[in-house]
XYZ file of C-alpha atoms in Angstrom:
518
model
C 30.159 -27.215 51.327
C 33.238 -25.153 51.081
C 33.749 -21.693 49.381
C 35.669 -21.421 46.112
C 39.313 -21.128 46.796
C 39.633 -17.677 45.266
C 36.559 -16.548 47.192
C 37.777 -17.998 50.347
C 40.956 -16.163 50.003
C 39.233 -12.957 49.458
C 37.075 -13.619 52.398
C 40.040 -14.054 54.679
C 41.679 -11.097 53.406
C 38.545 -9.006 53.932
C 38.318 -10.225 57.663
C 41.944 -9.543 58.427
C 42.013 -6.110 56.889
C 38.567 -4.507 56.711
C 36.774 -5.341 59.974
C 37.331 -4.828 63.826
C 39.834 -7.139 65.533
C 37.136 -8.248 67.919
C 33.362 -8.177 68.026
C 30.616 -9.476 70.385
C 28.267 -12.363 69.711
C 24.924 -10.825 69.988
C 23.311 -14.318 71.197
C 26.053 -15.587 73.438
C 27.359 -12.149 74.698
C 30.921 -13.157 74.330
C 33.916 -11.885 72.339
C 34.528 -13.138 68.862
C 38.146 -12.721 67.778
C 38.814 -11.617 64.086
C 40.022 -15.138 63.015
C 36.845 -16.690 64.428
C 34.523 -14.506 62.178
C 35.316 -16.846 59.416
C 33.495 -19.592 61.048
C 30.551 -17.380 61.648
C 29.926 -16.516 58.054
C 31.723 -19.501 56.158
C 28.579 -21.250 55.245
C 27.093 -18.061 53.668
C 30.366 -17.350 51.810
C 30.113 -20.941 50.481
C 26.993 -19.918 48.675
C 28.769 -17.347 46.557
C 29.303 -18.325 42.855
C 31.346 -16.696 40.060
C 27.968 -16.053 38.558
C 26.992 -13.964 41.531
C 30.212 -11.822 41.231
C 29.735 -11.366 37.502
C 26.175 -10.021 38.000
C 27.513 -7.856 40.763
C 29.943 -6.200 38.445
C 27.066 -4.545 36.591
C 25.690 -2.842 39.735
C 29.049 -1.672 41.373
C 30.427 1.712 40.455
C 34.182 1.432 39.877
C 36.165 4.391 39.458
C 39.833 5.600 39.735
C 40.716 6.795 43.287
C 39.783 10.504 43.474
C 43.306 11.247 45.108
C 45.788 8.969 43.755
C 44.267 7.877 40.565
C 44.494 4.165 41.374
C 42.505 2.004 39.138
C 40.139 -0.609 40.835
C 39.782 -3.929 39.083
C 35.957 -4.284 38.599
C 35.873 -7.963 39.409
C 37.799 -7.394 42.649
C 35.479 -4.598 43.619
C 32.346 -6.706 42.836
C 33.846 -9.597 45.092
C 34.685 -7.293 47.941
C 31.121 -5.724 47.869
C 29.604 -9.144 47.799
C 31.638 -10.318 50.635
C 30.621 -7.075 52.495
C 26.929 -8.016 51.935
C 27.628 -11.151 53.656
C 29.805 -10.244 56.557
C 27.272 -8.063 58.237
C 28.097 -6.571 61.677
C 26.439 -3.858 63.595
C 28.386 -1.069 65.238
C 27.719 1.095 68.217
C 27.782 4.917 68.698
C 27.004 6.498 71.962
C 28.183 9.000 74.489
C 30.566 7.505 77.064
C 29.905 7.749 80.782
C 32.090 6.873 83.762
C 30.492 3.358 83.922
C 31.550 1.949 80.687
C 33.011 -1.558 80.903
C 36.419 -2.256 79.357
C 37.852 -5.091 77.527
C 39.108 -6.454 80.821
C 35.792 -6.058 82.660
C 33.946 -7.993 80.051
C 36.559 -10.609 79.818
C 36.312 -11.231 83.556
C 32.416 -11.148 83.474
C 31.747 -13.663 80.973
C 30.887 -17.083 82.031
C 30.029 -20.293 79.891
C 26.487 -18.836 79.948
C 27.488 -15.447 78.643
C 27.876 -12.077 80.050
C 26.930 -11.988 83.783
C 26.859 -9.443 86.569
C 29.463 -6.686 86.013
C 32.093 -5.474 88.320
C 30.967 -2.928 90.776
C 30.529 0.520 89.276
C 29.906 -0.779 85.720
C 26.447 -1.957 85.975
C 24.912 1.053 83.875
C 27.508 0.650 81.133
C 27.013 -3.149 81.178
C 23.341 -2.780 81.005
C 23.586 -0.514 77.987
C 25.969 -3.129 76.384
C 23.453 -5.779 76.885
C 20.583 -3.695 75.393
C 22.991 -2.911 72.391
C 23.140 -6.669 71.809
C 19.648 -7.464 72.181
C 18.804 -4.509 69.730
C 21.430 -5.858 67.111
C 19.973 -9.458 67.483
C 16.572 -8.088 66.964
C 17.618 -6.500 63.766
C 19.092 -9.704 62.559
C 22.853 -9.177 63.375
C 24.905 -12.015 64.685
C 27.918 -9.619 65.677
C 28.140 -6.056 66.979
C 31.151 -3.665 67.866
C 31.471 -1.378 70.789
C 34.300 1.016 71.210
C 34.045 0.683 75.094
C 34.972 -3.047 75.243
C 36.027 -4.494 71.956
C 39.362 -2.636 72.146
C 42.161 -3.701 74.602
C 43.232 -0.236 75.435
C 46.275 -1.643 77.464
C 47.609 -2.948 74.130
C 49.201 -0.014 72.267
C 49.294 -1.605 68.830
C 45.644 -2.714 69.141
C 44.604 0.909 70.227
C 46.447 2.516 67.433
C 45.026 0.046 64.690
C 41.539 0.930 66.051
C 41.988 4.596 65.945
C 43.550 4.390 62.332
C 40.623 1.993 61.146
C 37.774 3.163 63.036
C 36.213 5.246 60.269
C 36.689 2.322 57.878
C 35.071 0.040 60.466
C 31.946 2.305 60.647
C 31.880 2.657 56.913
C 32.033 -1.166 56.419
C 29.423 -1.870 59.111
C 25.886 -2.961 57.888
C 24.291 -0.534 60.355
C 25.394 1.888 63.011
C 23.238 1.753 66.139
C 23.051 5.049 67.962
C 21.915 5.456 71.361
C 20.904 8.957 72.374
C 20.820 8.823 76.138
C 19.449 12.170 76.786
C 16.771 12.342 74.066
C 13.145 11.094 73.838
C 12.228 13.115 70.625
C 13.740 15.020 67.725
C 13.165 18.172 69.831
C 15.768 16.960 72.220
C 18.556 16.852 69.726
C 19.570 20.416 70.227
C 20.647 19.509 73.812
C 21.707 15.930 73.119
C 25.541 15.431 74.234
C 25.968 12.773 71.423
C 26.104 15.696 68.972
C 28.760 17.637 71.059
C 31.376 14.927 71.007
C 34.355 14.734 68.630
C 34.305 10.999 67.725
C 30.583 10.889 66.956
C 30.952 13.221 64.023
C 32.808 10.611 61.929
C 30.395 7.804 63.224
C 27.611 9.813 61.914
C 29.114 10.439 58.536
C 30.994 7.219 58.015
C 28.139 4.898 58.381
C 26.029 4.115 55.284
C 23.128 2.895 57.398
C 22.240 4.190 60.832
C 19.336 3.590 63.461
C 18.764 5.993 66.248
C 17.350 4.953 69.556
C 16.206 7.220 72.304
C 17.181 7.018 75.994
C 14.615 4.059 76.507
C 15.917 2.222 73.466
C 12.833 3.043 71.418
C 13.541 3.589 67.676
C 13.118 7.195 66.170
C 11.870 5.647 62.966
C 10.676 2.276 61.626
C 12.786 2.493 58.548
C 15.710 0.135 58.209
C 18.075 3.162 57.573
C 17.190 6.395 59.389
C 19.177 8.366 56.772
C 16.129 7.784 54.551
C 13.852 9.650 56.901
C 13.659 13.209 55.584
C 12.464 14.776 58.803
C 15.149 13.146 60.908
C 17.865 14.089 58.182
C 16.667 17.634 58.269
C 17.027 17.769 62.188
C 20.404 16.157 61.937
C 21.514 18.896 59.311
C 20.029 21.708 61.514
C 21.795 20.552 64.729
C 25.171 19.623 63.198
C 25.420 22.430 60.480
C 26.295 19.491 57.951
C 24.326 19.735 54.589
C 21.638 17.067 54.162
C 23.437 15.469 51.052
C 26.585 14.949 53.062
C 24.544 13.278 55.816
C 23.042 10.782 53.499
C 26.247 10.445 51.032
C 28.495 7.459 50.788
C 31.470 9.028 52.723
C 33.390 5.645 53.111
C 36.533 7.074 51.528
C 36.344 10.403 53.344
C 34.343 13.469 52.755
C 34.728 14.390 48.919
C 33.648 17.601 47.233
C 33.891 19.801 50.443
C 36.441 22.212 51.466
C 38.674 22.004 54.507
C 37.142 25.132 56.145
C 33.661 23.517 55.897
C 34.593 20.250 57.295
C 36.514 21.770 60.108
C 33.581 23.969 60.962
C 31.553 20.799 61.725
C 33.899 19.780 64.337
C 34.548 23.252 65.806
C 32.081 23.045 68.622
C 32.599 19.417 69.550
C 34.679 18.280 72.563
C 36.922 15.459 73.277
C 38.372 14.181 76.546
C 41.953 13.903 75.264
C 43.508 16.970 73.544
C 45.157 14.746 71.027
C 41.574 13.273 69.959
C 40.534 16.520 68.547
C 42.867 15.599 65.634
C 42.610 11.860 65.721
C 38.894 11.737 65.504
C 39.144 13.644 62.188
C 41.697 11.568 60.415
C 38.967 9.413 58.608
C 37.129 12.408 57.320
C 40.214 13.762 55.454
C 41.604 10.403 54.729
C 44.763 11.074 56.490
C 46.954 8.587 58.231
C 49.443 9.787 60.748
C 51.071 8.115 63.771
C 49.052 8.108 67.117
C 51.130 9.624 69.750
C 49.177 10.142 73.014
C 51.138 12.524 75.161
C 52.024 15.048 72.476
C 49.117 17.228 73.478
C 48.376 20.331 71.490
C 50.983 19.383 68.823
C 48.603 16.823 67.496
C 46.101 19.319 65.746
C 48.854 21.417 63.898
C 50.585 18.304 62.728
C 47.361 17.011 61.356
C 46.658 20.178 59.439
C 50.210 20.057 58.088
C 49.333 16.641 56.707
C 46.163 18.109 55.141
C 48.062 20.979 53.633
C 50.558 18.494 52.126
C 47.674 16.580 50.272
C 45.272 19.489 49.662
C 47.023 22.847 49.463
C 43.934 25.089 49.391
C 43.584 28.427 50.934
C 40.708 27.652 53.101
C 42.788 25.833 55.501
C 43.879 29.134 56.838
C 40.262 30.353 57.180
C 40.524 30.214 61.030
C 40.722 32.681 64.028
C 41.893 32.548 67.705
C 44.738 30.806 69.066
C 47.590 29.853 66.800
C 49.581 26.722 67.420
C 52.751 27.271 69.261
C 54.888 25.851 66.496
C 53.612 27.964 63.578
C 51.478 31.217 63.305
C 49.739 30.018 60.130
C 48.388 27.021 61.831
C 45.279 26.890 64.121
C 45.629 25.118 67.701
C 42.351 23.292 67.498
C 39.334 22.846 65.372
C 37.556 25.380 67.535
C 39.517 28.053 65.631
C 37.366 27.512 62.509
C 34.167 29.577 62.369
C 30.907 28.843 60.735
C 31.552 28.133 56.980
C 30.790 31.084 54.691
C 29.693 29.809 51.377
C 29.863 33.218 49.821
C 33.662 33.168 50.427
C 34.246 29.859 48.762
C 33.962 28.375 45.168
C 35.963 25.843 43.124
C 37.560 28.508 41.109
C 39.249 30.757 43.861
C 41.986 30.492 46.122
C 45.768 29.943 46.221
C 46.910 26.555 45.560
C 50.539 27.229 45.427
C 51.828 26.966 48.971
C 54.453 25.302 50.908
C 54.428 24.685 54.681
C 57.561 23.914 56.615
C 58.711 24.037 60.271
C 60.522 27.541 59.184
C 57.434 29.137 57.750
C 54.767 29.296 55.007
C 55.727 30.223 51.446
C 52.785 31.104 49.390
C 52.008 32.732 46.076
C 49.679 35.580 46.493
C 48.443 38.979 44.808
C 50.333 41.959 46.060
C 49.770 42.757 49.736
C 47.583 45.784 50.562
C 49.219 48.334 52.864
C 46.904 48.928 55.822
C 46.808 51.854 58.208
C 45.704 51.703 61.996
C 42.679 54.140 62.564
C 42.420 56.261 65.664
C 42.314 54.843 69.109
C 39.036 56.438 69.694
C 37.512 54.244 66.842
C 39.500 51.144 67.741
C 39.147 50.993 71.592
C 35.291 49.898 71.689
C 34.820 46.625 73.638
C 32.488 43.930 72.274
C 30.354 41.748 74.639
C 33.230 39.158 75.153
C 35.668 41.866 76.243
C 37.724 42.088 73.052
C 38.740 45.124 71.304
C 37.269 45.884 67.777
C 40.119 47.585 65.672
C 39.497 49.329 62.346
C 42.175 49.291 59.710
C 41.953 51.062 56.553
C 43.947 50.745 53.246
C 46.499 53.497 52.694
C 45.518 56.094 50.089
C 48.396 55.307 47.810
C 47.074 51.823 46.837
C 44.124 52.975 44.596
C 46.355 53.582 41.690
C 48.161 50.112 41.380
C 46.129 47.845 43.337
C 42.366 49.018 43.569
C 40.074 50.341 46.187
C 39.254 48.296 49.162
C 36.938 48.784 52.297
C 38.072 48.821 55.945
C 39.188 45.709 57.665
C 37.585 44.890 61.131
C 39.950 43.013 63.544
C 38.572 41.515 66.944
C 41.487 41.142 69.402
C 42.557 41.352 73.001
C 44.397 44.194 74.659
C 47.815 42.612 74.089
C 47.272 42.149 70.386
C 45.829 45.616 70.081
C 49.173 47.167 71.304
C 51.158 45.218 68.916
C 49.015 46.285 65.987
C 49.312 49.775 67.065
C 53.143 49.544 67.144
C 53.449 47.185 64.195
C 55.691 48.179 61.130
C 54.284 47.847 57.771
C 50.756 46.285 58.211
C 49.446 44.576 55.177
C 46.347 42.439 54.090
C 47.249 39.200 52.305
C 44.174 38.083 50.236
C 43.763 34.291 50.161
C 40.794 33.550 47.970
C 41.522 35.323 44.736
C 40.835 33.587 41.510
C 44.146 32.359 40.044
C 45.046 32.400 36.402
C 48.230 31.563 34.706
C 50.484 34.438 35.764
C 48.057 36.528 37.776
C 45.546 36.681 40.256
C 41.968 37.962 39.566
C 39.865 39.985 41.729
C 36.185 41.011 41.427
C 34.897 44.500 42.129
C 32.134 44.111 44.727
C 33.417 40.950 46.142
C 34.619 40.382 49.745
C 37.743 38.424 50.337
C 39.346 36.531 53.229
C 42.829 37.768 54.213
C 45.757 37.508 56.680
C 46.976 40.390 58.663
C 50.744 40.505 58.265
C 53.470 42.783 59.657
C 57.246 43.165 59.693
C 59.466 43.060 62.893
C 61.360 46.260 63.108
C 64.685 44.435 62.858
C 63.555 42.673 59.679
C 61.697 45.469 57.957
C 64.145 45.679 55.119
C 63.536 42.097 54.109
C 60.395 40.552 52.644
C 59.740 38.270 55.623
C 56.443 38.545 57.466
C 54.752 37.551 60.675
C 50.992 36.840 60.814
C 48.914 38.550 63.594
C 46.469 36.140 65.377
C 43.089 37.607 65.455
C 39.820 36.598 67.193
C 37.913 36.804 63.773
C 38.428 35.648 60.270
C 39.377 38.967 58.503
C 37.439 40.144 55.405
C 38.315 42.940 52.915
C 35.962 44.171 50.368
C 37.160 45.287 46.936
C 35.259 48.366 45.687
C 36.984 49.439 42.510
C 39.698 48.317 40.055
C 42.972 50.106 40.022
C 42.939 53.563 38.631
C 45.499 52.903 36.001
C 43.494 49.820 34.779
C 40.143 51.269 34.298
C 40.324 51.354 30.572
C 38.022 48.904 28.877
C 40.979 46.723 27.581
C 42.289 46.317 31.150
C 39.091 45.600 33.117
C 36.330 43.239 31.995
C 32.743 43.902 31.780
C 32.245 41.658 34.848
C 34.454 43.824 36.890
C 37.326 41.432 37.035
C 40.734 42.647 37.028
C 44.318 41.073 37.027
C 46.966 41.670 39.592
C 50.546 40.171 39.317
C 51.375 37.145 41.606
C 54.200 37.428 44.085
C 55.819 35.181 46.555
C 55.142 35.971 50.230
C 56.967 34.186 52.995
C 55.426 34.084 56.400
C 58.006 32.812 58.903
C 57.388 30.856 62.140
C 58.406 32.571 65.377
C 61.875 31.866 66.831
C 60.482 31.883 70.239
C 57.176 31.476 71.936
C 54.621 33.920 70.710
C 53.910 36.916 72.772
C 50.618 37.760 70.787
C 48.199 35.797 72.871
C 46.390 38.390 74.967
């Protein structure tokens, strides 16, 4: 029995574009190339009828694409989901060790009887791979994918496709099998290396179904999908800092409804072996496609952030601290620059959305900058436990009439930056998360805001061109009163909101390598 022609065409299209280029046969323990997947599932696809697709149309939620507004044909969506239900493969997530077998290792180790003794030094990794296949087969899967050996990493085109498509592959897999090699119980999750790696973040969130196994390959639950176990999900949320609803959500098209700062904070403490992977492993979470260029080093992450800004120009992309990128002072050098997300600082109604980022600088629409004064050295030269200086800046007394009253700003920095702050001309705070209205920005008395610390170089002090100070903490400034000239009832609302006119602020990129690193 052959599939209906239009179903067969959709089947082939799905295989060529939506699943990995190579999988492993869980019974024969040998590779199955993408084109051969058709033969594995063709008899099942032949059972699909137009009536099945029609019935599926009533259960598939079809919407416009949230970013591009692209309409999805309901029948095509139903057919795609029906095919995905048939083409079921498992996918592997684990922490790499030094003994993982490569594509070449497995190709050389496969005999007509299947996978045999591995090359010297790869025994532990091959044993793990065999246990993966046994586990997937026991769960009922004919095919499984592992990032260690199913990618020919000597083939640049294949490696690039895998990095681009990996989030999609995890999303389309029927189950993600996770091996936690250092854990025997939920108590061990805090120390489990799997939760510290960069790539495993997208593997956790992209997969719709997930099964966790301990170091002895024992399941943590007996559910088909561990995302349905409330206790395990609560532990995942605690260990990763990711809200429970995000852990269990359908994230197959990237993380929706969460800000840039929050998503970046989930990756902040994770590590990757290659510098570039700190950016590449986040492409799927933000639904970003950029060239893969190993060798670009620290340029990868700011290039990635620029792409995010181009698609989602929101203020919280700048809620970071620490080392700026070499190319632009407004961009962070890595995800580690993002601190723990502060819900009190964020809502859908606040934050500048009019900003342009170029290689020459950052052009943004802000409320008026708040002039700041450096407080005495005796108050500023206290050291914290990490050896950084804690500097106190105070709004200048002349701002209360026109801009309102604000609290002190605490800056954590090293000795080199401290000297520059002392000597800086025209220190100003630039509030990022005001509430925008048509022609003004609204501030709330009693609210604390995130801000940049800006200054002018002496030779440019006559121009409205600013430089950003890198600091070791995200700066906050509290609004304590409305402008004195606007305290009449008609100027200030009962809720304590008041308007300030918007202005254009230009923060230029440095012409030479930054000296503000100490």
